[in-house]
Amino acid sequence: MQATAYTYDPETRCGSVLLDDGTPVPFDAEAFDAGGLRLLRPGQRVRIEYAGGAEGAPGGPEERRVTLVTLQTL
C-alpha cells in the first residue's frame, strides 16, 4: 500500500504516514527499521505494509499496525 510520510522523529524513529484518503496511521521504530531507511522526510511517498484491522474486520482500521515503511520507487 502507498502512503505519504507525515511525521518522523529521528531520535525515536517513530512517526506517521497519511493514507491516500487522508487517514493518519502511526508507525513505530520496529516498522521503520524493517524498511532499512536511515531518514524520512515529510512528503516523501512511501510503501507500507500493515497487520490487523482490515476493513470490515473486528476492531476495524483503528487497530492497524504498520509493520514496514520503505520508500516508494518507480
mmCIF file with all atom_site columns, C-alpha atoms in Angstrom:
data_model
loop_
_atom_site.group_PDB
_atom_site.id
_atom_site.type_symbol
_atom_site.label_atom_id
_atom_site.label_alt_id
_atom_site.label_comp_id
_atom_site.label_asym_id
_atom_site.label_entity_id
_atom_site.label_seq_id
_atom_site.pdbx_PDB_ins_code
_atom_site.Cartn_x
_atom_site.Cartn_y
_atom_site.Cartn_z
_atom_site.occupancy
_atom_site.B_iso_or_equiv
_atom_site.pdbx_formal_charge
_atom_site.auth_seq_id
_atom_site.auth_comp_id
_atom_site.auth_asym_id
_atom_site.auth_atom_id
_atom_site.pdbx_PDB_model_num
ATOM 1  C CA . MET A 1 1  ? 0.000   0.000  0.000  1.00 0.00 ? 1  MET A CA 1
ATOM 2  C CA . GLN A 1 2  ? 1.249   3.503  -0.739 1.00 0.00 ? 2  GLN A CA 1
ATOM 3  C CA . ALA A 1 3  ? 1.151   6.471  1.608  1.00 0.00 ? 3  ALA A CA 1
ATOM 4  C CA . THR A 1 4  ? 2.841   9.808  2.237  1.00 0.00 ? 4  THR A CA 1
ATOM 5  C CA . ALA A 1 5  ? 5.247   10.404 5.118  1.00 0.00 ? 5  ALA A CA 1
ATOM 6  C CA . TYR A 1 6  ? 3.592   12.830 7.516  1.00 0.00 ? 6  TYR A CA 1
ATOM 7  C CA . THR A 1 7  ? 5.711   12.968 10.677 1.00 0.00 ? 7  THR A CA 1
ATOM 8  C CA . TYR A 1 8  ? 9.037   11.448 11.688 1.00 0.00 ? 8  TYR A CA 1
ATOM 9  C CA . ASP A 1 9  ? 11.182  11.792 14.821 1.00 0.00 ? 9  ASP A CA 1
ATOM 10 C CA . PRO A 1 10 ? 14.792  10.719 14.131 1.00 0.00 ? 10 PRO A CA 1
ATOM 11 C CA . GLU A 1 11 ? 15.514  10.222 17.837 1.00 0.00 ? 11 GLU A CA 1
ATOM 12 C CA . THR A 1 12 ? 12.730  7.676  18.397 1.00 0.00 ? 12 THR A CA 1
ATOM 13 C CA . ARG A 1 13 ? 12.455  6.546  14.726 1.00 0.00 ? 13 ARG A CA 1
ATOM 14 C CA . CYS A 1 14 ? 8.652   6.760  15.113 1.00 0.00 ? 14 CYS A CA 1
ATOM 15 C CA . GLY A 1 15 ? 6.191   8.784  13.097 1.00 0.00 ? 15 GLY A CA 1
ATOM 16 C CA . SER A 1 16 ? 3.107   8.578  10.964 1.00 0.00 ? 16 SER A CA 1
ATOM 17 C CA . VAL A 1 17 ? 2.029   8.354  7.362  1.00 0.00 ? 17 VAL A CA 1
ATOM 18 C CA . LEU A 1 18 ? -1.083  9.611  5.595  1.00 0.00 ? 18 LEU A CA 1
ATOM 19 C CA . LEU A 1 19 ? -3.028  7.147  3.519  1.00 0.00 ? 19 LEU A CA 1
ATOM 20 C CA . ASP A 1 20 ? -4.312  8.465  0.203  1.00 0.00 ? 20 ASP A CA 1
ATOM 21 C CA . ASP A 1 21 ? -7.713  9.104  1.801  1.00 0.00 ? 21 ASP A CA 1
ATOM 22 C CA . GLY A 1 22 ? -6.044  11.370 4.404  1.00 0.00 ? 22 GLY A CA 1
ATOM 23 C CA . THR A 1 23 ? -6.177  8.878  7.277  1.00 0.00 ? 23 THR A CA 1
ATOM 24 C CA . PRO A 1 24 ? -3.102  9.167  9.537  1.00 0.00 ? 24 PRO A CA 1
ATOM 25 C CA . VAL A 1 25 ? -1.520  5.856  10.538 1.00 0.00 ? 25 VAL A CA 1
ATOM 26 C CA . PRO A 1 26 ? 1.298   5.778  13.099 1.00 0.00 ? 26 PRO A CA 1
ATOM 27 C CA . PHE A 1 27 ? 4.398   3.592  12.840 1.00 0.00 ? 27 PHE A CA 1
ATOM 28 C CA . ASP A 1 28 ? 6.962   2.600  15.458 1.00 0.00 ? 28 ASP A CA 1
ATOM 29 C CA . ALA A 1 29 ? 10.741  2.161  15.342 1.00 0.00 ? 29 ALA A CA 1
ATOM 30 C CA . GLU A 1 30 ? 10.398  -1.537 14.540 1.00 0.00 ? 30 GLU A CA 1
ATOM 31 C CA . ALA A 1 31 ? 8.432   -0.781 11.359 1.00 0.00 ? 31 ALA A CA 1
ATOM 32 C CA . PHE A 1 32 ? 10.897  1.957  10.372 1.00 0.00 ? 32 PHE A CA 1
ATOM 33 C CA . ASP A 1 33 ? 13.911  -0.325 10.936 1.00 0.00 ? 33 ASP A CA 1
ATOM 34 C CA . ALA A 1 34 ? 12.292  -3.139 8.923  1.00 0.00 ? 34 ALA A CA 1
ATOM 35 C CA . GLY A 1 35 ? 12.375  -0.900 5.835  1.00 0.00 ? 35 GLY A CA 1
ATOM 36 C CA . GLY A 1 36 ? 16.116  -0.275 6.061  1.00 0.00 ? 36 GLY A CA 1
ATOM 37 C CA . LEU A 1 37 ? 15.747  3.509  5.947  1.00 0.00 ? 37 LEU A CA 1
ATOM 38 C CA . ARG A 1 38 ? 18.053  5.965  7.691  1.00 0.00 ? 38 ARG A CA 1
ATOM 39 C CA . LEU A 1 39 ? 15.905  9.091  7.396  1.00 0.00 ? 39 LEU A CA 1
ATOM 40 C CA . LEU A 1 40 ? 12.408  10.034 6.334  1.00 0.00 ? 40 LEU A CA 1
ATOM 41 C CA . ARG A 1 41 ? 11.207  13.480 5.277  1.00 0.00 ? 41 ARG A CA 1
ATOM 42 C CA . PRO A 1 42 ? 7.565   14.570 5.440  1.00 0.00 ? 42 PRO A CA 1
ATOM 43 C CA . GLY A 1 43 ? 6.037   14.495 1.977  1.00 0.00 ? 43 GLY A CA 1
ATOM 44 C CA . GLN A 1 44 ? 8.017   11.513 0.690  1.00 0.00 ? 44 GLN A CA 1
ATOM 45 C CA . ARG A 1 45 ? 5.974   8.763  -0.933 1.00 0.00 ? 45 ARG A CA 1
ATOM 46 C CA . VAL A 1 46 ? 6.406   5.512  0.937  1.00 0.00 ? 46 VAL A CA 1
ATOM 47 C CA . ARG A 1 47 ? 5.247   1.939  0.709  1.00 0.00 ? 47 ARG A CA 1
ATOM 48 C CA . ILE A 1 48 ? 3.818   0.444  3.878  1.00 0.00 ? 48 ILE A CA 1
ATOM 49 C CA . GLU A 1 49 ? 2.715   -2.968 4.989  1.00 0.00 ? 49 GLU A CA 1
ATOM 50 C CA . TYR A 1 50 ? 0.460   -3.442 7.976  1.00 0.00 ? 50 TYR A CA 1
ATOM 51 C CA . ALA A 1 51 ? -1.124  -6.154 10.081 1.00 0.00 ? 51 ALA A CA 1
ATOM 52 C CA . GLY A 1 52 ? -4.579  -6.366 11.640 1.00 0.00 ? 52 GLY A CA 1
ATOM 53 C CA . GLY A 1 53 ? -7.504  -4.025 11.393 1.00 0.00 ? 53 GLY A CA 1
ATOM 54 C CA . ALA A 1 54 ? -8.574  -4.881 7.856  1.00 0.00 ? 54 ALA A CA 1
ATOM 55 C CA . GLU A 1 55 ? -11.693 -3.168 6.556  1.00 0.00 ? 55 GLU A CA 1
ATOM 56 C CA . GLY A 1 56 ? -14.747 -4.950 7.888  1.00 0.00 ? 56 GLY A CA 1
ATOM 57 C CA . ALA A 1 57 ? -12.765 -6.927 10.465 1.00 0.00 ? 57 ALA A CA 1
ATOM 58 C CA . PRO A 1 58 ? -13.480 -6.735 14.193 1.00 0.00 ? 58 PRO A CA 1
ATOM 59 C CA . GLY A 1 59 ? -11.722 -3.671 15.561 1.00 0.00 ? 59 GLY A CA 1
ATOM 60 C CA . GLY A 1 60 ? -11.696 -2.045 12.133 1.00 0.00 ? 60 GLY A CA 1
ATOM 61 C CA . PRO A 1 61 ? -8.903  0.064  10.664 1.00 0.00 ? 61 PRO A CA 1
ATOM 62 C CA . GLU A 1 62 ? -8.235  1.762  14.035 1.00 0.00 ? 62 GLU A CA 1
ATOM 63 C CA . GLU A 1 63 ? -6.253  -1.327 15.039 1.00 0.00 ? 63 GLU A CA 1
ATOM 64 C CA . ARG A 1 64 ? -3.944  -1.315 12.027 1.00 0.00 ? 64 ARG A CA 1
ATOM 65 C CA . ARG A 1 65 ? -0.299  -1.703 12.937 1.00 0.00 ? 65 ARG A CA 1
ATOM 66 C CA . VAL A 1 66 ? 2.310   -0.688 10.364 1.00 0.00 ? 66 VAL A CA 1
ATOM 67 C CA . THR A 1 67 ? 4.970   -3.408 10.087 1.00 0.00 ? 67 THR A CA 1
ATOM 68 C CA . LEU A 1 68 ? 7.150   -1.883 7.348  1.00 0.00 ? 68 LEU A CA 1
ATOM 69 C CA . VAL A 1 69 ? 7.886   1.592  5.990  1.00 0.00 ? 69 VAL A CA 1
ATOM 70 C CA . THR A 1 70 ? 10.120  1.943  2.939  1.00 0.00 ? 70 THR A CA 1
ATOM 71 C CA . LEU A 1 71 ? 10.498  4.403  0.076  1.00 0.00 ? 71 LEU A CA 1
ATOM 72 C CA . GLN A 1 72 ? 8.202   4.007  -2.907 1.00 0.00 ? 72 GLN A CA 1
ATOM 73 C CA . THR A 1 73 ? 10.252  3.514  -6.053 1.00 0.00 ? 73 THR A CA 1
ATOM 74 C CA . LEU A 1 74 ? 9.066   3.576  -9.643 1.00 0.00 ? 74 LEU A CA 1
#
